[in-house]
Short mmCIF file of C-alpha atoms in Angstrom, two decimals:
data_model
loop_
_atom_site.label_atom_id
_atom_site.label_comp_id
_atom_site.label_asym_id
_atom_site.label_seq_id
_atom_site.Cartn_x
_atom_site.Cartn_y
_atom_site.Cartn_z
CA MET A 1 72.96 -42.07 -33.33
CA THR A 2 69.70 -43.28 -31.84
CA ALA A 3 66.38 -43.60 -33.66
CA ASN A 4 64.92 -40.76 -31.60
CA GLN A 5 67.80 -38.47 -32.44
CA ALA A 6 67.40 -39.26 -36.12
CA ILE A 7 63.70 -38.45 -36.09
CA THR A 8 63.92 -35.13 -34.23
CA VAL A 9 66.84 -33.48 -36.01
CA ARG A 10 65.98 -30.52 -38.26
CA ASP A 11 69.13 -30.79 -40.41
CA PRO A 12 69.10 -34.27 -42.09
CA TRP A 13 72.87 -34.54 -42.05
CA ALA A 14 73.63 -33.10 -38.61
CA LEU A 15 74.02 -36.50 -36.91
CA LEU A 16 75.30 -38.54 -39.87
CA PRO A 17 78.93 -39.38 -40.60
CA SER A 18 80.33 -37.61 -43.65
CA LEU A 19 80.41 -39.36 -47.01
CA GLY A 20 84.18 -39.45 -46.62
CA ASN A 21 83.58 -42.35 -44.24
CA LEU A 22 81.28 -44.21 -46.60
CA ASP A 23 80.87 -47.44 -44.61
CA ALA A 24 79.91 -45.55 -41.47
CA TYR A 25 77.49 -43.36 -43.42
CA ILE A 26 75.73 -46.36 -45.01
CA THR A 27 75.52 -48.14 -41.64
CA ALA A 28 74.02 -45.02 -40.06
CA VAL A 29 71.34 -44.43 -42.71
CA ASN A 30 70.31 -48.09 -42.60
CA ARG A 31 69.61 -47.71 -38.87
CA ILE A 32 67.23 -44.78 -39.38
CA PRO A 33 63.67 -46.08 -38.87
CA LEU A 34 61.20 -45.92 -41.73
CA LEU A 35 58.09 -43.77 -41.47
CA THR A 36 54.61 -45.24 -41.42
CA PRO A 37 52.22 -44.08 -44.19
CA GLU A 38 50.39 -41.94 -41.62
CA GLU A 39 53.61 -40.28 -40.42
CA GLU A 40 54.75 -39.67 -43.97
CA SER A 41 51.44 -38.00 -44.92
CA ARG A 42 51.46 -35.85 -41.79
CA PHE A 43 55.02 -34.61 -42.31
CA ALA A 44 54.40 -33.98 -46.03
CA ARG A 45 51.31 -31.89 -45.23
CA ASN A 46 53.22 -29.94 -42.59
CA LEU A 47 55.87 -29.13 -45.18
CA ARG A 48 53.42 -28.14 -47.93
CA GLU A 49 51.05 -26.15 -45.76
CA ARG A 50 53.42 -24.53 -43.23
CA GLY A 51 56.87 -24.90 -44.75
CA ASP A 52 57.94 -26.97 -41.71
CA LEU A 53 61.64 -27.73 -42.24
CA GLU A 54 61.73 -30.23 -39.39
CA SER A 55 59.11 -32.33 -41.19
CA ALA A 56 61.16 -32.05 -44.39
CA GLY A 57 64.20 -33.32 -42.49
CA LYS A 58 62.28 -36.33 -41.22
CA LEU A 59 61.11 -37.20 -44.74
CA VAL A 60 64.64 -36.91 -46.11
CA LEU A 61 66.22 -38.91 -43.29
CA SER A 62 63.83 -41.82 -43.63
CA HIS A 63 64.62 -42.18 -47.35
CA LEU A 64 68.42 -41.85 -47.35
CA ARG A 65 68.72 -45.65 -47.52
CA LEU A 66 66.76 -45.50 -50.81
CA VAL A 67 69.43 -43.23 -52.28
CA VAL A 68 72.16 -45.67 -51.21
CA SER A 69 70.29 -48.56 -52.82
CA ILE A 70 69.67 -46.74 -56.13
CA SER A 71 73.22 -45.38 -56.31
CA ARG A 72 74.63 -48.93 -56.26
CA GLN A 73 72.99 -49.53 -59.65
CA TYR A 74 75.36 -46.96 -61.21
CA MET A 75 78.70 -48.00 -59.73
CA GLY A 76 79.73 -49.67 -63.00
CA TYR A 77 80.33 -46.26 -64.58
CA GLY A 78 83.57 -45.91 -62.64
CA LEU A 79 82.52 -42.92 -60.55
CA PRO A 80 82.97 -42.73 -56.74
CA HIS A 81 80.07 -44.25 -54.82
CA GLY A 82 80.09 -41.34 -52.36
CA ASP A 83 79.60 -38.84 -55.19
CA LEU A 84 76.72 -40.88 -56.61
CA ILE A 85 75.04 -40.88 -53.18
CA GLN A 86 75.58 -37.14 -52.80
CA GLU A 87 73.93 -36.42 -56.15
CA GLY A 88 71.10 -38.82 -55.32
CA ASN A 89 70.54 -36.96 -52.05
CA VAL A 90 70.05 -33.76 -54.06
CA GLY A 91 67.37 -35.53 -56.07
CA LEU A 92 65.73 -36.79 -52.86
CA MET A 93 65.52 -33.26 -51.46
CA LYS A 94 63.93 -32.03 -54.69
CA ALA A 95 61.40 -34.86 -54.48
CA VAL A 96 60.54 -34.06 -50.84
CA LYS A 97 60.01 -30.40 -51.75
CA ARG A 98 57.59 -31.28 -54.56
CA PHE A 99 55.88 -34.30 -52.99
CA ASP A 100 52.08 -34.11 -52.74
CA PRO A 101 50.63 -36.67 -50.28
CA GLU A 102 47.15 -36.13 -51.73
CA GLN A 103 48.13 -37.97 -54.94
CA GLY A 104 47.91 -41.30 -53.13
CA VAL A 105 51.52 -42.28 -53.90
CA ARG A 106 54.20 -43.10 -51.33
CA LEU A 107 57.26 -40.87 -51.30
CA VAL A 108 59.52 -43.87 -52.01
CA SER A 109 57.88 -44.30 -55.43
CA TYR A 110 57.81 -40.59 -56.23
CA ALA A 111 61.41 -39.97 -55.17
CA MET A 112 62.94 -42.70 -57.33
CA HIS A 113 62.52 -40.61 -60.49
CA TRP A 114 64.20 -37.54 -58.96
CA ILE A 115 67.06 -39.53 -57.44
CA LYS A 116 67.82 -41.32 -60.71
CA ALA A 117 67.54 -38.09 -62.70
CA GLU A 118 70.19 -36.36 -60.58
CA ILE A 119 72.53 -39.37 -60.78
CA HIS A 120 72.05 -39.54 -64.55
CA GLU A 121 72.98 -35.88 -64.86
CA TYR A 122 76.07 -36.42 -62.74
CA ILE A 123 77.23 -39.36 -64.83
CA LEU A 124 76.70 -37.47 -68.09
CA ARG A 125 78.61 -34.45 -66.74
CA ASN A 126 81.57 -36.42 -65.48
CA TRP A 127 82.04 -39.49 -67.67
CA ARG A 128 84.07 -37.97 -70.52
CA MET A 129 83.11 -40.34 -73.29
CA VAL A 130 79.40 -39.51 -72.99
CA LYS A 131 79.53 -35.77 -72.53
CA VAL A 132 78.20 -35.46 -76.07
CA ALA A 133 74.97 -37.25 -75.03
CA THR A 134 73.13 -33.97 -74.56
CA THR A 135 69.68 -34.52 -76.04
CA LYS A 136 66.85 -36.44 -74.41
CA ALA A 137 67.01 -39.12 -77.13
CA GLN A 138 70.79 -39.54 -76.78
CA ARG A 139 70.54 -39.92 -73.02
CA LYS A 140 67.76 -42.48 -73.36
CA LEU A 141 69.84 -44.39 -75.92
CA PHE A 142 72.97 -44.22 -73.75
CA PHE A 143 71.41 -45.72 -70.62
CA ASN A 144 69.21 -48.24 -72.47
CA LEU A 145 72.01 -49.40 -74.78
CA ARG A 146 74.32 -50.05 -71.86
CA SER A 147 71.62 -52.11 -70.11
CA MET A 148 70.76 -54.05 -73.29
CA LYS A 149 74.42 -54.80 -74.01
CA HIS A 150 74.73 -56.29 -70.55
CA SER A 151 71.64 -58.47 -71.12
CA MET A 152 72.95 -59.65 -74.52
CA LYS A 153 76.30 -60.47 -72.97
CA GLU A 154 74.56 -62.69 -70.40
CA VAL A 155 72.67 -64.52 -73.14
CA SER A 156 75.83 -65.19 -75.20
CA GLU A 157 78.44 -65.75 -72.52
CA GLN A 158 80.38 -68.01 -74.83
CA THR A 159 81.52 -64.99 -76.85
CA HIS A 160 84.14 -62.65 -75.45
CA ARG A 161 83.58 -59.68 -77.73
CA ASN A 162 82.59 -56.30 -76.32
CA THR A 163 80.95 -54.89 -79.45
CA LEU A 164 77.53 -55.70 -80.84
CA SER A 165 77.01 -57.88 -83.89
CA GLU A 166 75.05 -56.64 -86.90
CA ALA A 167 71.98 -58.59 -85.81
CA GLU A 168 72.20 -57.15 -82.28
CA ILE A 169 72.54 -53.61 -83.65
CA GLU A 170 69.37 -54.10 -85.70
CA GLN A 171 67.62 -55.54 -82.65
CA VAL A 172 68.58 -52.59 -80.45
CA ALA A 173 67.56 -50.05 -83.10
CA SER A 174 64.18 -51.76 -83.51
CA THR A 175 63.57 -52.07 -79.75
CA LEU A 176 64.52 -48.47 -78.91
CA LYS A 177 62.98 -47.09 -82.14
CA VAL A 178 66.12 -45.25 -83.22
CA LYS A 179 68.21 -45.27 -86.37
CA ARG A 180 70.84 -47.96 -86.87
CA GLU A 181 73.47 -45.21 -87.29
CA GLU A 182 72.63 -43.76 -83.88
CA VAL A 183 73.15 -47.15 -82.25
CA LEU A 184 76.51 -47.53 -84.01
CA GLU A 185 77.62 -44.07 -82.89
CA MET A 186 76.71 -44.63 -79.25
CA GLU A 187 78.18 -48.15 -79.37
CA THR A 188 81.47 -46.64 -80.53
CA ARG A 189 81.49 -44.27 -77.57
CA LEU A 190 80.67 -47.04 -75.10
CA SER A 191 83.33 -49.33 -76.56
CA GLY A 192 86.00 -46.64 -76.80
CA GLY A 193 89.00 -46.24 -74.53
CA ASP A 194 88.48 -42.63 -73.58
CA VAL A 195 88.58 -43.30 -69.85
CA ALA A 196 92.02 -44.05 -68.45
CA LEU A 197 91.67 -46.94 -66.01
CA GLU A 198 95.27 -46.78 -64.75
CA PRO A 199 96.70 -43.78 -62.84
CA GLN A 200 98.18 -41.23 -65.26
CA THR A 201 101.13 -40.04 -63.19
CA ASP A 202 104.87 -40.50 -63.00
CA ASP A 203 104.97 -39.74 -59.28
CA ASP A 204 105.73 -42.38 -56.71
CA GLY A 205 102.85 -41.27 -54.47
CA GLU A 206 99.39 -42.82 -54.40
CA ALA A 207 97.13 -42.06 -57.33
CA PHE A 208 93.50 -42.96 -57.80
CA ALA A 209 91.84 -43.84 -61.09
CA PRO A 210 88.68 -45.74 -62.07
CA ILE A 211 90.52 -49.08 -61.80
CA ALA A 212 90.68 -48.51 -58.03
CA TYR A 213 86.94 -48.53 -57.53
CA LEU A 214 85.40 -50.04 -60.69
CA ALA A 215 83.47 -53.12 -59.60
CA ASP A 216 81.61 -55.75 -61.57
CA ASP A 217 78.66 -56.92 -59.50
CA SER A 218 76.53 -57.83 -62.51
CA GLN A 219 76.15 -61.44 -61.34
CA GLU A 220 75.05 -60.50 -57.85
CA PRO A 221 71.73 -62.40 -57.36
CA THR A 222 69.57 -59.45 -56.31
CA ARG A 223 70.88 -57.41 -59.25
CA VAL A 224 69.92 -60.19 -61.68
CA ILE A 225 66.42 -60.50 -60.19
CA GLU A 226 65.92 -56.73 -60.24
CA ALA A 227 67.03 -56.55 -63.89
CA ARG A 228 64.61 -59.28 -64.94
CA ALA A 229 61.73 -57.64 -63.07
CA ARG A 230 62.59 -54.26 -64.58
CA ASP A 231 62.71 -55.72 -68.08
CA ALA A 232 59.32 -57.37 -67.57
CA LEU A 233 57.74 -54.11 -66.38
CA ALA A 234 59.30 -52.14 -69.22
CA GLY A 235 57.85 -54.54 -71.79
CA ASP A 236 54.66 -56.45 -71.11
CA GLY A 237 53.96 -54.51 -67.92
CA ILE A 238 53.75 -51.12 -69.64
CA THR A 239 51.60 -52.56 -72.44
CA ARG A 240 49.23 -54.10 -69.88
CA ALA A 241 49.03 -50.87 -67.90
CA LEU A 242 48.32 -48.75 -70.98
CA ALA A 243 45.50 -51.11 -71.93
CA VAL A 244 43.42 -50.04 -68.90
CA LEU A 245 43.32 -46.41 -70.07
CA ASP A 246 40.83 -44.72 -72.36
CA GLU A 247 42.10 -43.48 -75.71
CA ARG A 248 42.71 -39.88 -74.64
CA SER A 249 44.50 -40.80 -71.40
CA ARG A 250 46.65 -43.37 -73.19
CA ARG A 251 47.72 -40.87 -75.83
CA ILE A 252 48.59 -38.24 -73.23
CA VAL A 253 50.79 -40.70 -71.32
CA GLU A 254 52.47 -41.91 -74.50
CA GLU A 255 53.16 -38.37 -75.72
CA ARG A 256 54.43 -37.19 -72.35
CA TRP A 257 56.56 -40.16 -71.30
CA LEU A 258 57.05 -42.76 -74.00
CA LYS A 259 57.60 -40.87 -77.23
CA VAL A 260 60.80 -39.43 -78.73
CA ASN A 261 60.31 -37.40 -81.90
CA ASP A 262 62.65 -37.47 -84.89
CA ASP A 263 64.13 -34.13 -83.84
CA SER A 264 65.09 -35.63 -80.45
CA SER A 265 62.86 -33.13 -78.68
CA GLY A 266 60.76 -35.68 -76.83
CA GLY A 267 56.96 -35.87 -76.76
CA MET A 268 54.36 -33.10 -76.62
CA THR A 269 54.18 -30.60 -73.76
CA LEU A 270 51.18 -30.02 -71.51
CA HIS A 271 50.36 -26.84 -73.38
CA GLU A 272 50.56 -28.51 -76.80
CA LEU A 273 48.20 -31.27 -75.68
CA ALA A 274 45.90 -28.71 -74.05
CA ALA A 275 45.65 -26.78 -77.31
CA GLU A 276 44.86 -29.96 -79.24
CA TYR A 277 42.10 -31.10 -76.89
CA GLY A 278 40.75 -27.61 -76.22
CA VAL A 279 41.27 -27.71 -72.44
CA SER A 280 43.68 -26.13 -69.99
CA ALA A 281 47.20 -27.40 -69.32
CA GLU A 282 46.14 -28.06 -65.72
CA ARG A 283 43.34 -30.32 -66.98
CA ILE A 284 45.85 -32.30 -69.05
CA ARG A 285 48.04 -32.63 -65.95
CA GLN A 286 45.07 -33.94 -63.97
CA ILE A 287 44.23 -36.49 -66.67
CA GLU A 288 47.89 -37.56 -66.74
CA ALA A 289 47.99 -37.96 -62.95
CA ALA A 290 44.78 -40.03 -62.95
CA ALA A 291 46.12 -42.19 -65.77
CA MET A 292 49.38 -42.80 -63.91
CA LYS A 293 47.42 -43.86 -60.84
CA LYS A 294 45.44 -46.40 -62.91
CA MET A 295 48.65 -47.71 -64.49
CA ARG A 296 50.34 -48.15 -61.12
CA LYS A 297 47.32 -50.12 -59.91
CA ALA A 298 47.44 -52.31 -63.02
CA LEU A 299 51.16 -52.94 -62.60
CA ALA A 300 50.66 -53.92 -58.97
CA GLU A 301 48.17 -56.62 -59.92
CA PRO A 302 49.45 -60.12 -60.84
CA ALA A 303 49.93 -60.61 -64.57
#
């Protein structure tokens, strides 16, 4: 597949190998040239204003490598890499459909949320021990607890236990602002043996189970650097970004994105905030978008 072929195809997958040949697929998407900011804006406007599917295909094609990169972060759950990529591609297409170039944000930044959301849903649907993580708060606890356990394990490598100590449980509960009992419950699920790693068959033929593709790349250098950068942004970075907002904008962002209520329902909706401030829901959305833009600018600046 040449670069020109990749850029002119209307169907994003017409010239790509199938995900059944994963190595060939990854090699192919990494050869697809990236779009310039001007090209990206032009194609996005063509899609929004005229419903141009060829422009949509170009936007999708140029970001398939992003899906491959993000999907690698979730290989430790024991699910096939090809399936993770496929679900991430669904999220990418949703992002392309909703992308607004007038917001001043590159598609790569906007699409990350949609790609991760689809992969999260896939993991929660298919990893048996966490099917009960159905509420927003439980899902947040599941993904954050797994990440924090990994960080704690790196700090205390001299211990070989898989479960958290009492002090670590209290630390997690305090950091994630959840009850100690909720941490214990999710910790039990994560530490349980519900997933069979070995093939469950008496046949002599080949059988595939998570043990065949479960990889531990936690010590891979780029993964370690990414984790540290992510932790820094999630802590001091968010606090620094919120500090540049006025009181109303800060509260709207906190209610919409950073708050989980006791009933696990999440923060306030646009309409609830609109009623409180006596404005329209669209006005709240505009304030939220402007606040996010200021926060991104603050995060991009050196600490």
